[in-house]
C-alpha positions as a Markdown table, in Angstrom:
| # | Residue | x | y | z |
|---|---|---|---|---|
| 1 | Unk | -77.3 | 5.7 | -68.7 |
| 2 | Unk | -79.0 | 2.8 | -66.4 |
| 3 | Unk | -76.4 | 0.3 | -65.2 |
| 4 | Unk | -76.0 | -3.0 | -67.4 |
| 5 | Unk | -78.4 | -5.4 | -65.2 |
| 6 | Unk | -76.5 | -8.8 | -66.0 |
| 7 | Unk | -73.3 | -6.7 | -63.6 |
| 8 | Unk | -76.2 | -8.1 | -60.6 |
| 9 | Unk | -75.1 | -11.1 | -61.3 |
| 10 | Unk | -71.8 | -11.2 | -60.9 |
| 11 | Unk | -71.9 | -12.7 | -57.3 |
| 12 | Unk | -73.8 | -15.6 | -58.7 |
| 13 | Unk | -71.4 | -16.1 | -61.8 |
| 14 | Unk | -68.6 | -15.8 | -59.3 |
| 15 | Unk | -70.1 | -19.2 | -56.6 |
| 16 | Unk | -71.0 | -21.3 | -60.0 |
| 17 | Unk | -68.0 | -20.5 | -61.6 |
| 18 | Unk | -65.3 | -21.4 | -58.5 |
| 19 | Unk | -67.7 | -24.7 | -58.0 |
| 20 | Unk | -67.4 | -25.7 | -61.6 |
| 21 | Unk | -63.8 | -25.0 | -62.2 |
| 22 | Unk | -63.0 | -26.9 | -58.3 |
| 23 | Unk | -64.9 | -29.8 | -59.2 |
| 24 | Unk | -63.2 | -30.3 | -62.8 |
| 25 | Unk | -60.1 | -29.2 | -61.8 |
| 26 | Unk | -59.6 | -30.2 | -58.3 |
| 27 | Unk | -61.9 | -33.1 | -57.5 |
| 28 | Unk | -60.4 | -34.3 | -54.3 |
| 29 | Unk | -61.7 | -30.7 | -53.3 |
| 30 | Unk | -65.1 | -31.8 | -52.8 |
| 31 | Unk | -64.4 | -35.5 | -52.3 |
| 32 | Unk | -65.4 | -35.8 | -48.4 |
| 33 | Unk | -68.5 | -34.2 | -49.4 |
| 34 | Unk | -69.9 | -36.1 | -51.8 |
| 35 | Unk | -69.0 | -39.2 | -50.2 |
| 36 | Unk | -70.6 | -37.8 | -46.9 |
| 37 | Unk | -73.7 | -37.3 | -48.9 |
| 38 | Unk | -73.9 | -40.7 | -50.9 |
| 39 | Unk | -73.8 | -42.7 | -47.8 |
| 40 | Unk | -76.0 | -40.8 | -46.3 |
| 41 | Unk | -78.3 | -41.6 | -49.0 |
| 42 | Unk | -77.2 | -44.7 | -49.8 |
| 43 | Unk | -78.5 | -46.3 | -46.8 |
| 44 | Unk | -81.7 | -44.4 | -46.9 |
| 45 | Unk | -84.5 | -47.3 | -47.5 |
| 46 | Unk | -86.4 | -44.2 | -49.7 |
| 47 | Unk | -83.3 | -43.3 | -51.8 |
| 48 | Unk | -83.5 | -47.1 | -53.0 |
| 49 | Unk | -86.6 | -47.2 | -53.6 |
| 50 | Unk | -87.3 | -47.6 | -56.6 |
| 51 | Unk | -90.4 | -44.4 | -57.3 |
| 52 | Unk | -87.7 | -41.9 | -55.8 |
| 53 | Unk | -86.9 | -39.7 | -58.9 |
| 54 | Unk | -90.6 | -39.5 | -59.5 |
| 55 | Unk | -91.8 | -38.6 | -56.2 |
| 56 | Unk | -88.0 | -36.3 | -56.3 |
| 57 | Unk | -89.6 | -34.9 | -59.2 |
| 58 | Unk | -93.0 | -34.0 | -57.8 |
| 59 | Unk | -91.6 | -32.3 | -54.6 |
| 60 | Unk | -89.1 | -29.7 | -56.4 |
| 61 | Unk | -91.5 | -28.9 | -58.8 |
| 62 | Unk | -94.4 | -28.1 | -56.2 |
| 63 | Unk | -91.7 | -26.1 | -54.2 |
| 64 | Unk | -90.4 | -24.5 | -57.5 |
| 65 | Unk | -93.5 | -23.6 | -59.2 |
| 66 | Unk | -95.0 | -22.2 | -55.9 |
| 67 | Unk | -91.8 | -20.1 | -55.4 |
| 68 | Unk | -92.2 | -18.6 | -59.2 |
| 69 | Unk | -96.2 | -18.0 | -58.9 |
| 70 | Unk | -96.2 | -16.1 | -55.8 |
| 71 | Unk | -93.8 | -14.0 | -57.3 |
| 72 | Unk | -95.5 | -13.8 | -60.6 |
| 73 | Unk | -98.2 | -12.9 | -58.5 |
| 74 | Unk | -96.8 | -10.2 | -56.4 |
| 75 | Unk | -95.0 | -8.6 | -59.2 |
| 76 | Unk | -97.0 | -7.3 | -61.6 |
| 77 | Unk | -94.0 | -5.4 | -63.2 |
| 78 | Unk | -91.9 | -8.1 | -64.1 |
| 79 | Unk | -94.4 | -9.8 | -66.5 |
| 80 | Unk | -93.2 | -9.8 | -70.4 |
| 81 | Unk | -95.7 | -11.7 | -71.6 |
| 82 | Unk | -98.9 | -9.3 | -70.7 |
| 83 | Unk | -101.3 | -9.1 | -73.5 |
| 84 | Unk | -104.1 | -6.9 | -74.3 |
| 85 | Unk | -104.6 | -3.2 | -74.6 |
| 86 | Unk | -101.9 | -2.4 | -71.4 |
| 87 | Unk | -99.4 | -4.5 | -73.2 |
| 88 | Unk | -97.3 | -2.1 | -74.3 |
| 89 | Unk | -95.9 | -0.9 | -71.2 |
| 90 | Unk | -96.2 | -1.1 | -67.4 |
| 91 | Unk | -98.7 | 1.4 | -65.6 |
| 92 | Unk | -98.6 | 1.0 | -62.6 |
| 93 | Unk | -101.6 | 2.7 | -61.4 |
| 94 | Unk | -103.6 | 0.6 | -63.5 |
| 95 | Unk | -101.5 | -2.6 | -63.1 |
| 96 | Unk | -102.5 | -5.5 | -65.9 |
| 97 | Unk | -104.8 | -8.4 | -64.6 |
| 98 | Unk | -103.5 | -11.5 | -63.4 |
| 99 | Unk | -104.3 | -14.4 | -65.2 |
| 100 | Unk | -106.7 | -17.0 | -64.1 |
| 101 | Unk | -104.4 | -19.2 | -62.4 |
| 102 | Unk | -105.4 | -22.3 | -60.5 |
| 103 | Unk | -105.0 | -22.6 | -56.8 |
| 104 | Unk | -102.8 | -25.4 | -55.3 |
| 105 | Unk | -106.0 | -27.2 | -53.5 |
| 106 | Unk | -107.4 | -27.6 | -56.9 |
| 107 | Unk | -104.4 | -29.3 | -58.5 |
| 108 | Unk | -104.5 | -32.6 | -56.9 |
| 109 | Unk | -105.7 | -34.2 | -60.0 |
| 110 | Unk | -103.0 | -32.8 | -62.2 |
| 111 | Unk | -100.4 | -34.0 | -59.4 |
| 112 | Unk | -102.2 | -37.7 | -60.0 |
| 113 | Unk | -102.5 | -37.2 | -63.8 |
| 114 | Unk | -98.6 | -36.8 | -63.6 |
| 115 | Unk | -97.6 | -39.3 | -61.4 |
| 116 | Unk | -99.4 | -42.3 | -62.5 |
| 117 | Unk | -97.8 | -43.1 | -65.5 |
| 118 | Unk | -94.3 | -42.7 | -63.6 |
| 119 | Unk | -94.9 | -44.7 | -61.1 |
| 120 | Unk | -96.1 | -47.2 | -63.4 |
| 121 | Unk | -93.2 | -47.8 | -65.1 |
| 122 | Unk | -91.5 | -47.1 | -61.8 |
| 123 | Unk | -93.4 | -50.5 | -60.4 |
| 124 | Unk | -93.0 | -52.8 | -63.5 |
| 125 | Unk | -89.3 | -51.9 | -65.0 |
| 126 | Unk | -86.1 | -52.9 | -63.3 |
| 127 | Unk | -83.8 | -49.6 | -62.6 |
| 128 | Unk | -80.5 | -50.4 | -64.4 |
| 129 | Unk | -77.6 | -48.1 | -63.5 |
| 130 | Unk | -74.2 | -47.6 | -64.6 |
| 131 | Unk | -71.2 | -49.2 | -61.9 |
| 132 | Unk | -74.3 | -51.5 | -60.5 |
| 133 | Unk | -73.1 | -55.4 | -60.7 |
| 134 | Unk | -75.5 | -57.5 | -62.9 |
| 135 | Unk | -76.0 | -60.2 | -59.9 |
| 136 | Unk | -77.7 | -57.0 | -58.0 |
| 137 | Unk | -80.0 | -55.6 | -60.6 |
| 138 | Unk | -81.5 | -59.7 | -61.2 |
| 139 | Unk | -82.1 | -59.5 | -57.3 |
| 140 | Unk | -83.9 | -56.1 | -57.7 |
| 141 | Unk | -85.6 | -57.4 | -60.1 |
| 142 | Unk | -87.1 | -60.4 | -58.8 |
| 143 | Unk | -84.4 | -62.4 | -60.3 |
| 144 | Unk | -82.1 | -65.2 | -59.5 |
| 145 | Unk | -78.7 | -62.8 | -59.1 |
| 146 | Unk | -76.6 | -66.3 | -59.6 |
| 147 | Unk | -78.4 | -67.0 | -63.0 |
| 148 | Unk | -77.9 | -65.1 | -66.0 |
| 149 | Unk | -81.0 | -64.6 | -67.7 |
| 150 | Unk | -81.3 | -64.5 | -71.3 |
| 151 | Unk | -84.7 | -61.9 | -70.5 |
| 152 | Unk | -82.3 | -59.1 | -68.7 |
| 153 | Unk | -80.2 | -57.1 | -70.7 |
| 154 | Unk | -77.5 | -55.4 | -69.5 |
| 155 | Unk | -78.2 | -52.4 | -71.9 |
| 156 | Unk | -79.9 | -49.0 | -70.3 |
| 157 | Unk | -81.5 | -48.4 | -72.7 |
| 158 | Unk | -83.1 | -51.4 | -73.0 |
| 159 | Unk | -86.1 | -51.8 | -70.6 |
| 160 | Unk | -86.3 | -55.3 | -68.8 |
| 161 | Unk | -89.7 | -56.0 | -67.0 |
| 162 | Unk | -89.7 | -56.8 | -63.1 |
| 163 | Unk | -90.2 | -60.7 | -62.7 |
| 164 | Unk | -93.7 | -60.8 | -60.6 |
| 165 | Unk | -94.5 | -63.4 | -58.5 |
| 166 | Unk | -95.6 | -63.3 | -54.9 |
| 167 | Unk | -93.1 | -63.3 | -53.1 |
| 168 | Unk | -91.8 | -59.9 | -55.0 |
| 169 | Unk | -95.2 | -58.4 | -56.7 |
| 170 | Unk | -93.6 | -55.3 | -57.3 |
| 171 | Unk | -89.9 | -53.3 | -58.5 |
| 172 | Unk | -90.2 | -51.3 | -55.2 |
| 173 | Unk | -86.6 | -51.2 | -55.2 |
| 174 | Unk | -83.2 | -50.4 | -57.4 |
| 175 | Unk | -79.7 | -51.5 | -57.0 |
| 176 | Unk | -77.4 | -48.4 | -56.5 |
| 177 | Unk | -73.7 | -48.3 | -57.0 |
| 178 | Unk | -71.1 | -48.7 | -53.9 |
| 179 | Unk | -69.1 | -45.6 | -54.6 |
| 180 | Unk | -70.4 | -42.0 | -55.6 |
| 181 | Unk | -68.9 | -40.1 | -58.2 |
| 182 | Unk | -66.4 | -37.7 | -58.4 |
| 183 | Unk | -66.9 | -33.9 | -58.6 |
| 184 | Unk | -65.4 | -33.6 | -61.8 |
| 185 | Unk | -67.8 | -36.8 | -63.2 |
| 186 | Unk | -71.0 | -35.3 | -62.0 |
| 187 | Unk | -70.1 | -31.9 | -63.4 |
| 188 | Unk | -69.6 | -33.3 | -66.9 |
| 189 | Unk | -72.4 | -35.7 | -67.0 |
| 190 | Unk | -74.9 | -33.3 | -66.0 |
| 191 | Unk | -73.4 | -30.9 | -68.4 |
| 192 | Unk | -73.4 | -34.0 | -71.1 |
| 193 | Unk | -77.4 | -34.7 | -70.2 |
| 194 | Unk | -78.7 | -31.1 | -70.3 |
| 195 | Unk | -76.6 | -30.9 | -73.8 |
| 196 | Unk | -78.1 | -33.6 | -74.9 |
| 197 | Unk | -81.6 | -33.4 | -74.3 |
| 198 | Unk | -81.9 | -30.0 | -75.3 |
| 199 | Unk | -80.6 | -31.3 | -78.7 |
| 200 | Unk | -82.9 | -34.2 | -78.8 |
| 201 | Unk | -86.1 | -31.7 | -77.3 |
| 202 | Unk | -85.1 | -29.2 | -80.1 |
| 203 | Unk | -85.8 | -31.9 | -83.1 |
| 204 | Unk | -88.7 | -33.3 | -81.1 |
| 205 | Unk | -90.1 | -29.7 | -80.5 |
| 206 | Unk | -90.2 | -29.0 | -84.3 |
| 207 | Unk | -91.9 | -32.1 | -85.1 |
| 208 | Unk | -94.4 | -31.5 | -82.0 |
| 209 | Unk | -95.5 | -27.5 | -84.4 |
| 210 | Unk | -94.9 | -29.3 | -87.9 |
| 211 | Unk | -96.4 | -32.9 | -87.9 |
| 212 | Unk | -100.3 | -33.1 | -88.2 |
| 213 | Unk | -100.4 | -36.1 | -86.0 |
| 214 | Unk | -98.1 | -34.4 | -83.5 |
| 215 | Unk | -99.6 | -31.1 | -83.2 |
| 216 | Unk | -102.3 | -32.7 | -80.8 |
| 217 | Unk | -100.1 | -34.3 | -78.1 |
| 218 | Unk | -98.7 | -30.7 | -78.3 |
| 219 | Unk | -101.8 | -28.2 | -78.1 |
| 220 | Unk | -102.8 | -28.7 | -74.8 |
| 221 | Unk | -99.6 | -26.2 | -74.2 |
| 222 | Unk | -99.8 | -23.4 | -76.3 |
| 223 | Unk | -103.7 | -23.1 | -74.8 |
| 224 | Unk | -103.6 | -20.1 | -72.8 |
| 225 | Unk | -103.6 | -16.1 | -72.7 |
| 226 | Unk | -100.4 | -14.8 | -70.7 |
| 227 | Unk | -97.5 | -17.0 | -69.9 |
| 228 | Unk | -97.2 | -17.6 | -66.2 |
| 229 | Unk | -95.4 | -20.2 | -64.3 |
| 230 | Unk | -98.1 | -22.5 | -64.4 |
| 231 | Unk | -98.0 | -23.5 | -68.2 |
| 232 | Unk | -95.0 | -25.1 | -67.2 |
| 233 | Unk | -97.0 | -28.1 | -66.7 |
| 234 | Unk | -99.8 | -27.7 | -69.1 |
| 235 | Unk | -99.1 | -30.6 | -70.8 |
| 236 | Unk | -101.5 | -33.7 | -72.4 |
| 237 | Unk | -100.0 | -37.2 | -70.7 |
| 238 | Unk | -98.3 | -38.2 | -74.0 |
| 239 | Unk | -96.3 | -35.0 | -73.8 |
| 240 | Unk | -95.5 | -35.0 | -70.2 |
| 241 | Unk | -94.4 | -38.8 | -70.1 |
| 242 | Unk | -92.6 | -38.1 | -73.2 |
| 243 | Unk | -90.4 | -34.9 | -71.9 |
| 244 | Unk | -89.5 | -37.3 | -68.9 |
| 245 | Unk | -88.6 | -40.0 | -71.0 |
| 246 | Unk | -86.5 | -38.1 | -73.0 |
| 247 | Unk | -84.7 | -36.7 | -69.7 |
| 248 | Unk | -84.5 | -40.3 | -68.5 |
| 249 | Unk | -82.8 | -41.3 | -72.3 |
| 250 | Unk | -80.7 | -38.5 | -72.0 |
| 251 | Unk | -78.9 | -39.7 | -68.9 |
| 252 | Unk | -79.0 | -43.7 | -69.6 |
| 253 | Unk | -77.0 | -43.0 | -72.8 |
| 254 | Unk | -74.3 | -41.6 | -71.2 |
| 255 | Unk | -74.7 | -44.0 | -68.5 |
| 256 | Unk | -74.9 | -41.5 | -66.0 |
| 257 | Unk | -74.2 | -42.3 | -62.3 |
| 258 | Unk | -77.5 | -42.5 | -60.1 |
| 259 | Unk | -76.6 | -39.3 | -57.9 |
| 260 | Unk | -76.1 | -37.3 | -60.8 |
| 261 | Unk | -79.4 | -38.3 | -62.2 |
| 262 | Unk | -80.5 | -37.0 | -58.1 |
| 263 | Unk | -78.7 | -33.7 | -59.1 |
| 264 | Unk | -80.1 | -33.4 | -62.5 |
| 265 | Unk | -84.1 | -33.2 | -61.6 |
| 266 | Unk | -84.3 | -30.0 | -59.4 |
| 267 | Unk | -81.7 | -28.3 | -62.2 |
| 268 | Unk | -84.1 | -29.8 | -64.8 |
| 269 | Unk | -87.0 | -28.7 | -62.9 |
| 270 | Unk | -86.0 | -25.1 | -62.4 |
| 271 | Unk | -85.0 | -24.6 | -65.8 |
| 272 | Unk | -89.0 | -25.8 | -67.3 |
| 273 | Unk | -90.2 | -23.6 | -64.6 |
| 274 | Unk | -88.0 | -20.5 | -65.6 |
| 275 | Unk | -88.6 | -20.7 | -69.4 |
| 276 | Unk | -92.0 | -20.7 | -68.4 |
| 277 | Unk | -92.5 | -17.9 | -66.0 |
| 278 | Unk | -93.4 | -15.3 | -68.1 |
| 279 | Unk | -91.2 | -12.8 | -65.9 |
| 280 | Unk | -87.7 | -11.1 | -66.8 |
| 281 | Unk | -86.1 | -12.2 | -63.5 |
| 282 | Unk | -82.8 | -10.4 | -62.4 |
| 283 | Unk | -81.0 | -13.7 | -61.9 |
| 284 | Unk | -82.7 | -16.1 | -64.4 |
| 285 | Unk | -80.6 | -18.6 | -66.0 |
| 286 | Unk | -80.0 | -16.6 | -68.9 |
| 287 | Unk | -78.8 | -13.9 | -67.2 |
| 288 | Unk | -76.1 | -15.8 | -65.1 |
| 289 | Unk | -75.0 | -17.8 | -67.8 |
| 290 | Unk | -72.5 | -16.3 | -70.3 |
| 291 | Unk | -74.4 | -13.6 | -72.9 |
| 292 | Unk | -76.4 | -15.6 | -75.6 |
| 293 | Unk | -76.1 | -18.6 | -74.3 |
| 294 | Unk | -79.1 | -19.0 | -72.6 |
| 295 | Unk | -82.7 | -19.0 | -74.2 |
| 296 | Unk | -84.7 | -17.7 | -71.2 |
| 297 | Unk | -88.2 | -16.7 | -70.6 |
| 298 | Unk | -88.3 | -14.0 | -72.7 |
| 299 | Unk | -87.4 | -15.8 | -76.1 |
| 300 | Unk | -89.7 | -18.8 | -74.9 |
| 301 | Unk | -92.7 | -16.2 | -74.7 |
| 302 | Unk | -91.7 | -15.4 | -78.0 |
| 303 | Unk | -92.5 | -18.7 | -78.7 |
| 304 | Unk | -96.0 | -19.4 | -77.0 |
| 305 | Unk | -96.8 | -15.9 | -79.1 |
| 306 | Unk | -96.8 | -18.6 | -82.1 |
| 307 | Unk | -93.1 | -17.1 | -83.4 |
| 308 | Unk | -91.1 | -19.2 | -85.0 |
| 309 | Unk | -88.1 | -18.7 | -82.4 |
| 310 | Unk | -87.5 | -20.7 | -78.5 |
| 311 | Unk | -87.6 | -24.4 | -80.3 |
| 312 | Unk | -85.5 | -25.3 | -77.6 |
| 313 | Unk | -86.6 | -25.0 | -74.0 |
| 314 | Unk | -82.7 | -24.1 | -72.2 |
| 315 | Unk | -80.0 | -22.7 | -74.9 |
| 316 | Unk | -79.7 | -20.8 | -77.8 |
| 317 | Unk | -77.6 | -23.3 | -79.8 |
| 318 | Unk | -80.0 | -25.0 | -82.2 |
| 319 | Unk | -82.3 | -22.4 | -82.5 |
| 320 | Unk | -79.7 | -20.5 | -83.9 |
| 321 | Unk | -78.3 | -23.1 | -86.0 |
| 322 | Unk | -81.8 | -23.6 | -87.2 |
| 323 | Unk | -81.6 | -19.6 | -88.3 |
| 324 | Unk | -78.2 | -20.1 | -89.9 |
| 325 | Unk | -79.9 | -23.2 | -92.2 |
| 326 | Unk | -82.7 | -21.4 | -93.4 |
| 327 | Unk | -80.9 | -18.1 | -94.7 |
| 328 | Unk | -77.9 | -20.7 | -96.7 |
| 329 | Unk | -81.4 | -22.3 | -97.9 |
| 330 | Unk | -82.9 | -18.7 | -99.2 |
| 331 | Unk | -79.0 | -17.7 | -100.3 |
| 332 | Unk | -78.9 | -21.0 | -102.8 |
| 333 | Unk | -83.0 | -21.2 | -104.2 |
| 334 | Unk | -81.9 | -17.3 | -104.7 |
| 335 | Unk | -79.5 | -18.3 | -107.5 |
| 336 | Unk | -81.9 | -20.2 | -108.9 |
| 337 | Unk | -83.9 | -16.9 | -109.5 |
């Protein structure tokens, strides 16, 4: 009988386990490194300013994405979605073509295509963060910081344009707080976040495959043959924008601290990448994380096949719920029958 593969990741289970449980339970545990860290940052003139989550965002995703296509690449046998007449199983003598898969030097324009709109909104909106005073998000802003103005709300999730004028043309720069967080407040708010905007994507996600007017932002996705770790960001610009909007909602409402909103974008990142590799990795997400609850790469497949499964892009929670709904529908038009 061949050996259960999630035991392989017990060592992994093991290190995120310990780190979660010490940074709920015993904060002060990891206390001298996060403040080590945050000041280090904090006085970085790049950590303030104020495109850094967007250019953050572009440099774990080029390292991620790389990481996952060389391996797609060099390992034929751990490809799920393979399509076509050696589909059924792996041969490998007569190992199942690659996909066409574009080469970095070739994706500048996508890079650009992505980052424009960011660093847009980057430029023109004032960065509001929770444990920031008022006085030093007006400065940021091109603001009086001794004035209140009736223009700049205090909400998050309210935007407040930057006020231009020459002397400060631009929002190049956002008002951080003085003190970092502690262990057991980043852990929850990043758990909080992903919760959340896996709830939010799930309803979104369904509206994207049901509404007419929706299904268009959404195509540009689903077209392609096998999965691969490059349909990660196949994506039209409404889509893309919209995905990082919703991450960027996702942690304002819960008024999340700015270095957990640092923590949360190479998580976020791996996890798109990972649903999207088309490989059944030994120590995917899925895998580490306690049995069914994790989607994974091999239910979002599932998915791009044009199944009606892997509505949401990390965990199995509202797909399943979405499962539970429709057989209590069938169970009650039954009676009617």
């Amino acid at each position: 009988m061949p050996p259960d593969p999630r035991t392989s990741v017990f060592l992994p289970r093991l290190v995120l386990g310990t780190a979660f449980a010490t940074a709920i339970l015993l904060p002060s545990l990891h206390s001298p490194f996060l403040s080590t860290l945050y000041n280090f940052l904090s006085q970085s003139a790049f950590y303030r300013f104020s495109g850094f989550e967007t250019l953050e965002t572009i440099f774990f995703y080029l390292l991620i994405e790389v990481m996952y296509t060389v391996k797609f690449v060099h390992n034929p046998h751990l490809r799920i979605d393979v399509r076509g007449p050696q589909s059924a199983e792996f041969d490998a003598r007569n190992p199942p073509k690659r996909p066409r898969m574009r080469r970095p030097s070739r994706r500048m324009g996508e890079i650009a295509t992505y980052a424009a709109p960011l660093l847009t909104l980057d430029f023109t909106l004032i960065k509001k963060y929770a444990g920031v005073p008022a006085a030093a998000i007006r400065q940021t802003g091109g603001y009086c910081p001794l004035v209140t103005d009736r223009n700049i709300s205090s909400s998050f999730l309210r935007p407040t344009l930057h006020n231009f004028s020459l002397s400060s043309p631009l929002q190049l720069w956002r008002a951080i707080p003085v003190n970092p967080p502690s262990s057991r407040r980043l852990v929850f708010e990043l758990v909080a976040s992903f919760f959340l905007y896996d709830a939010l994507f799930f309803f979104i996600h369904i509206a994207f495959h049901r509404i007419p007017g929706l299904a268009s932002i959404h195509r540009p996705h689903h077209t392609h043959g096998e999965m691969h770790p490059q349909v990660t960001n196949q994506l039209s610009v409404a889509e893309r924008l919209a995905l990082i909007l919703l991450a960027n909602f996702a942690l304002n409402v819960i008024g999340a601290h700015v270095l957990t909103r640092t923590a949360f974008v190479p998580l976020f990142v791996y996890l798109l990448v990972d649903v999207h590799s088309g490989m059944d990795l030994e120590w995917s997400y899925d895998k580490v994380l306690p049995r069914g609850w994790g989607a994974g790469a091999r239910k979002h497949a599932q998915h791009h096949r044009g199944r009606e499964v892997g509505f949401q892009p990390f965990f199995c929670w509202w797909d399943e719920g979405l499962e539970v709904f429709k057989g209590l529908w069938l169970i009650h038009l039954f009676k009617y029958f």
